[in-house]
Coordinates of C-alpha atoms and ligand atoms in Angstrom, one line a residue:
X207 CA 111.3 103.6 94.9
X208 CA 113.0 100.8 97.2
X209 CA 111.2 98.2 98.7
X210 CA 112.7 98.9 102.4
X211 CA 112.0 102.9 101.7
X212 CA 108.6 102.1 100.6
X213 CA 107.7 99.9 104.0
X214 CA 108.9 103.1 106.1
X215 CA 107.0 105.2 104.2
X216 CA 103.8 102.9 104.7
X217 CA 104.8 102.9 108.9
X218 CA 104.7 106.5 108.9
X219 CA 100.8 106.6 107.2
X220 CA 97.5 106.4 109.6
X221 CA 95.2 103.5 108.9
X222 CA 96.1 99.5 110.3
X223 CA 98.1 98.2 107.8
X224 CA 96.3 94.8 106.5
X225 CA 99.8 92.7 106.1
X226 CA 98.3 90.0 103.2
X227 CA 102.2 89.2 103.0
X228 CA 102.8 87.6 106.7
X229 CA 98.9 86.3 106.7
X230 CA 100.0 84.4 103.6
X231 CA 103.3 83.2 104.8
X232 CA 101.4 81.6 107.9
X233 CA 98.8 79.9 105.7
X234 CA 101.6 78.6 103.8
X235 CA 103.1 77.2 106.5
X236 CA 100.0 75.9 107.8
X237 CA 99.7 74.0 104.6
X238 CA 103.0 73.0 104.2
X239 CA 102.4 71.0 107.8
X240 CA 99.4 69.3 106.8
X241 CA 101.1 67.7 103.5
X242 CA 104.0 66.6 105.6
X243 CA 101.6 65.1 108.4
X244 CA 99.3 63.7 105.1
X245 CA 102.9 62.1 103.8
X246 CA 103.4 60.5 107.6
X247 CA 100.2 58.9 107.3
X248 CA 101.5 57.4 103.9
X249 CA 99.8 59.2 101.4
X250 CA 100.7 58.5 98.0
X251 CA 101.6 61.6 96.5
X252 CA 101.4 65.0 97.2
X253 CA 98.5 67.8 96.0
X254 CA 99.4 68.4 92.3
X255 CA 98.6 71.9 90.6
X256 CA 98.2 72.0 86.8
X257 CA 99.2 75.6 85.4
X258 CA 98.5 76.5 81.5
X259 CA 100.2 79.1 80.1
X260 CA 99.1 80.0 76.6
X261 CA 101.6 82.3 74.9
X262 CA 104.9 83.9 75.7
X263 CA 103.3 86.8 77.5
X264 CA 106.3 88.0 80.1
X265 CA 103.7 89.2 82.9
X266 CA 101.6 85.9 82.9
X267 CA 104.8 83.8 82.7
X268 CA 105.9 85.5 85.9
X269 CA 102.2 85.1 87.5
X270 CA 102.5 81.3 86.4
X271 CA 106.1 80.9 87.8
X272 CA 105.3 82.7 91.0
X273 CA 102.2 80.0 91.7
X274 CA 105.0 77.4 90.5
X275 CA 107.2 78.5 93.5
X276 CA 104.4 78.5 96.1
X277 CA 103.6 74.7 95.2
X278 CA 107.0 74.2 96.2
X279 CA 107.5 76.4 99.2
X280 CA 104.2 74.4 100.4
X281 CA 105.0 70.6 99.3
X282 CA 103.0 70.6 96.6
X283 CA 103.8 69.9 92.9
X284 CA 103.0 71.9 90.4
X285 CA 102.7 70.5 86.5
X286 CA 103.3 73.2 84.2
X287 CA 101.9 73.3 80.7
X288 CA 103.1 75.6 78.1
X289 CA 100.9 76.1 74.9
X290 CA 101.9 78.3 71.9
X291 CA 100.1 81.8 70.8
X292 CA 98.7 80.1 67.8
X293 CA 96.5 77.7 70.2
X294 CA 93.1 77.3 69.3
X295 CA 90.1 77.5 71.6
X296 CA 89.8 73.3 70.4
X297 CA 93.3 72.6 71.1
X298 CA 93.3 74.2 74.7
X299 CA 89.6 72.6 76.0
X300 CA 91.4 69.2 74.8
X301 CA 94.1 70.1 77.3
X302 CA 92.2 71.1 79.8
X303 CA 89.7 68.1 79.6
X304 CA 92.7 65.7 79.8
X305 CA 93.4 67.7 82.8
X306 CA 90.1 66.9 83.9
X307 CA 90.6 63.1 83.1
X308 CA 93.9 62.8 85.0
X309 CA 93.1 61.5 88.4
X310 CA 97.2 62.6 89.4
X311 CA 96.0 66.5 89.1
X312 CA 94.0 68.1 91.9
X313 CA 93.6 71.7 90.4
X314 CA 93.4 73.4 87.3
X315 CA 94.5 76.8 86.6
X316 CA 94.3 78.6 83.6
X317 CA 96.3 81.8 83.3
X318 CA 94.3 84.8 82.5
X319 CA 94.3 86.6 80.0
X320 CA 94.8 84.3 77.3
X321 CA 95.2 85.4 73.2
X322 CA 92.3 87.1 71.7
X323 CA 91.7 84.3 69.4
X324 CA 90.7 82.0 72.3
X325 CA 87.2 82.1 74.2
X326 CA 88.4 82.3 77.2
X327 CA 84.8 81.9 79.1
X328 CA 84.5 78.4 77.0
X329 CA 88.2 77.3 78.1
X330 CA 87.5 78.2 81.5
X331 CA 84.0 76.9 82.0
X332 CA 85.5 73.3 80.4
X333 CA 87.9 73.1 83.6
X334 CA 86.1 70.6 86.4
X335 CA 84.3 72.3 88.8
X336 CA 86.2 69.8 91.3
X337 CA 89.4 71.2 89.7
X338 CA 88.3 75.0 89.5
X339 CA 90.6 76.1 92.6
X340 CA 90.9 79.0 91.0
X341 CA 87.1 79.9 91.1
X342 CA 86.5 80.9 87.4
X343 CA 83.9 78.5 85.8
X344 CA 80.4 79.9 85.4
X345 CA 79.0 77.4 87.7
X346 CA 81.6 77.7 90.5
X347 CA 80.6 81.7 90.1
X348 CA 77.2 80.6 90.3
X349 CA 77.4 78.1 93.2
X350 CA 79.7 80.2 95.3
X351 CA 76.8 83.0 94.6
X352 CA 74.0 80.8 96.0
X353 CA 75.9 80.2 99.2
X354 CA 76.8 76.9 98.2
X355 CA 80.3 74.9 98.0
X356 CA 82.6 75.8 95.5
X357 CA 85.9 77.5 95.9
X358 CA 85.6 81.3 95.3
X359 CA 87.4 82.9 92.8
X360 CA 91.5 83.1 94.5
X361 CA 91.8 86.5 94.8
X362 CA 88.5 87.9 96.3
X363 CA 88.7 84.6 98.5
X364 CA 92.2 85.8 99.8
X365 CA 90.9 89.3 100.4
X366 CA 88.2 87.9 102.1
X367 CA 90.5 85.8 104.5
X368 CA 92.4 89.6 105.0
X369 CA 89.6 90.9 106.2
X370 CA 88.4 88.1 108.6
X371 CA 91.9 87.8 109.9
X372 CA 92.0 91.1 111.1
X373 CA 88.4 91.2 112.5
X374 CA 86.9 93.7 109.9
X375 CA 83.2 93.6 110.3
X376 CA 81.6 93.0 107.2
X377 CA 77.7 92.8 108.0
X378 CA 75.6 96.0 107.6
X379 CA 78.8 97.8 106.5
X380 CA 78.2 99.8 102.9
X381 CA 80.8 98.0 100.5
X382 CA 81.9 100.0 97.4
X383 CA 83.6 97.5 94.4
X384 CA 85.0 99.4 92.1
X385 CA 85.0 97.0 88.8
X386 CA 83.0 94.2 87.8
X387 CA 85.4 91.7 86.0
X388 CA 84.1 87.7 86.3
X389 CA 87.3 87.1 87.8
X390 CA 87.5 89.7 90.7
X391 CA 84.9 92.6 91.3
X392 CA 81.8 90.5 90.3
X393 CA 82.4 87.3 93.1
X394 CA 84.1 90.0 95.4
X395 CA 80.9 91.7 95.1
X396 CA 78.9 88.4 96.1
X397 CA 81.0 87.5 98.6
X398 CA 80.7 90.9 100.6
X399 CA 76.5 90.5 99.5
X400 CA 76.4 86.8 101.1
X401 CA 78.1 87.8 104.3
X402 CA 75.4 90.8 104.7
X403 CA 77.2 93.9 103.3
X404 CA 75.2 96.5 101.4
X405 CA 77.3 96.2 97.9
X406 CA 77.6 98.7 95.3
X407 CA 79.7 97.5 92.1
X408 CA 80.9 100.0 89.7
X409 CA 82.6 100.3 86.5
X410 CA 83.2 102.1 83.3
X411 CA 79.9 103.6 83.0
X412 CA 79.2 104.7 86.7
X413 CA 78.3 108.2 87.0
X414 CA 79.2 110.2 90.2
X415 CA 81.9 107.7 91.3
X416 CA 83.5 109.9 93.8
X417 CA 80.0 110.2 95.6
X418 CA 79.9 106.8 95.8
X419 CA 83.0 106.0 97.1
X420 CA 82.1 108.9 99.6
X421 CA 79.2 106.6 101.5
X422 CA 81.8 103.6 101.9
X423 CA 82.7 101.6 105.0
X424 CA 84.9 99.5 102.7
X425 CA 86.1 100.0 99.3
X426 CA 87.9 97.6 97.0
X427 CA 89.6 98.7 94.0
X428 CA 89.9 96.5 91.4
X429 CA 90.0 98.8 88.2
X430 CA 93.6 98.3 86.8
X431 CA 94.2 101.7 86.5
X432 CA 96.8 103.2 88.5
X433 CA 95.9 105.4 91.9
X434 CA 92.6 105.6 90.0
X435 CA 90.7 105.8 93.3
X436 CA 92.0 108.9 94.7
X437 CA 92.2 109.9 98.5
X438 CA 89.6 112.7 98.5
X439 CA 86.9 110.2 97.8
X440 CA 87.9 108.2 101.0
X441 CA 85.6 108.6 103.8
X442 CA 87.7 108.8 107.1
X443 CA 88.2 105.6 108.8
X444 CA 87.0 103.4 105.7
X445 CA 88.8 100.5 104.7
X446 CA 90.8 100.2 101.7
X447 CA 91.7 97.1 99.6
X448 CA 93.6 97.3 96.6
X449 CA 93.7 94.6 94.5
X450 CA 95.2 96.5 91.5
X451 CA 99.2 95.9 91.1
X452 CA 100.9 98.1 88.9
X453 CA 104.5 97.0 89.2
X454 CA 106.1 100.1 87.3
X455 CA 104.7 102.8 89.7
X456 CA 105.4 100.1 92.7
X457 CA 101.2 101.0 93.4
X458 CA 97.8 99.6 93.1
X459 CA 94.2 101.1 92.3
X460 CA 93.8 103.2 95.1
X461 CA 96.0 106.7 95.6
X462 CA 97.2 105.5 99.1
X463 CA 99.7 108.5 99.6
X464 CA 97.0 110.4 100.0
X465 CA 93.7 108.2 101.1
X466 CA 96.3 105.9 104.1
X467 CA 96.3 108.3 106.3
X468 CA 92.8 109.5 106.8
X469 CA 91.7 105.6 106.2
X470 CA 91.0 102.9 109.0
X471 CA 93.1 100.3 107.3
X472 CA 94.5 99.5 104.1
X473 CA 96.0 96.4 102.7
X474 CA 99.8 97.7 101.0
X475 CA 100.7 97.4 97.6
X476 CA 102.9 95.4 96.9
X477 CA 102.4 93.1 100.3
X478 CA 98.1 92.8 100.2
X479 CA 96.1 91.4 97.8
X480 CA 98.6 89.6 95.8
X481 CA 100.3 87.1 98.2
X482 CA 96.9 86.4 99.3
X483 CA 95.7 85.1 96.1
X484 CA 98.3 82.7 95.9
X485 CA 97.9 81.5 99.4
X486 CA 94.1 80.7 98.3
X487 CA 94.9 79.3 95.6
X488 CA 97.4 76.7 97.6
X489 CA 94.4 76.1 100.4
X490 CA 92.0 75.2 97.3
X491 CA 94.5 72.7 95.9
X492 CA 94.7 71.4 99.0
X493 CA 91.2 70.9 99.7
X494 CA 90.7 69.4 96.0
X495 CA 93.6 67.0 97.0
X496 CA 92.1 66.3 100.4
X497 CA 88.4 65.6 98.7
X498 CA 89.8 63.9 96.1
X499 CA 91.2 61.5 98.6
X500 CA 88.2 60.8 100.3
X501 CA 86.3 60.2 97.5
X502 CA 88.4 57.2 96.8
X503 CA 88.8 56.1 100.7
X504 CA 86.0 57.4 101.8
Ligands
NAP147 P1 89.5 93.9 84.3 O1 89.0 93.0 83.4 O2 90.4 94.7 83.3 O3 88.4 95.0 84.8 C1 88.4 96.1 85.0 C2 86.9 96.7 86.1 O4 87.6 98.0 85.8 C3 86.2 96.8 84.6 O5 84.6 95.6 84.9 C4 85.8 97.8 84.2 O6 84.4 98.5 83.9 C5 86.3 98.8 85.4 N1 86.6 100.3 85.1 C6 87.8 101.0 84.5 N2 87.7 102.1 83.9 C7 86.7 102.4 84.8 C8 86.1 103.6 85.2 N3 86.9 105.0 85.2 N4 85.7 103.7 86.4 C9 84.8 102.8 87.1 N5 85.4 101.6 86.5 C10 86.0 101.2 85.6 O7 90.5 93.4 85.6 P2 90.6 92.4 86.3 O8 91.2 91.5 85.5 O9 89.7 92.7 87.2 O10 92.1 93.1 87.4 C11 91.5 94.5 88.0 C12 92.9 94.7 88.2 O11 93.1 93.9 89.8 C13 94.3 95.0 87.7 O12 95.2 96.0 88.7 C14 95.0 93.6 87.9 O13 96.6 93.6 87.6 C15 94.6 93.3 89.3 N6 94.5 92.1 89.8 C16 95.3 91.6 90.7 C17 95.1 89.9 91.4 C18 96.0 89.9 92.5 O14 96.7 88.7 92.5 N7 96.6 90.7 92.9 C19 94.3 89.1 90.5 C20 93.8 89.6 89.4 C21 93.6 91.1 89.1 P3 83.7 97.8 82.7 O15 83.4 96.3 82.8 O16 82.7 98.9 82.3 O17 84.7 97.7 81.7

């Protein structure tokens, strides 16, 4: 379906649209203005985000390119490290350590997933906490979960920004997160828990998923299966956050065709969570740059 037709269809649906694309655009403008101001005040460099892509998976290459484009839009620099499919865990860790040690680099993003022969967790955990702008390290996850300072994982952090921007209440609400991956479902659950939601995390072994979702005020779809969460499972007025993206079907993990009419609000796909993931990554990189500058010139 063409994008404009898709947008027209969304306008006729009942729930309020949580427009991540517009919000991300305004966050990017704020970042650009902040970087221009820092340059005027004599900052010697712009924030630098290093992206590491291992192998030649076309989808991953597109995601890395989108992040590079966002750097250009916001006045940052991206440094692209491309490694062959045959890269070993040791070689990838060495590349990460050298970026950790490089004061000109402020953020490091290791594009997920890496080829299956690489120990991804070990490589994520090699990223220095100060440069973990994508929020993938175990240490960063632990600190975020304990309510301490750390960059949260970019996708759930972007989701929290959408929720807050639209003034959606979290405290005391029943939130159901479907998916428990380390980069999405788990950190999402901890962020909602830290804001006093009552959180249920569902996964592939969960029994009676429809019943659990029927009790949810907030549903987060983080499954990776097109339209997996059905419209008839959704309670009237629920807030639907769809983190899934399936480009071929132009849909996410929630069957919005049948859920959007009765829900209270929903993130469209595309144009909801995806752009906010990138905006959060850019914001985190700017913060990492500012913190590094403060350490040099306290
Ligand atoms: P993932 O690592 O594959 O995790 C999928 C999760 O879904 C797992 O926890 C799995 O449970 C659960 N699951 C699978 N089948 C299920 C079932 N039948 N019932 C209930 N739960 C089930 O995926 P991910 O990386 O978290 O990504 C999830 C989705 O978000 C994908 O569509 C991805 O493209 C999207 N995503 C979007 C962004 C963005 O920037 N917008 C960023 C990251 C991911 P088990 O743990 O039991 O296997």
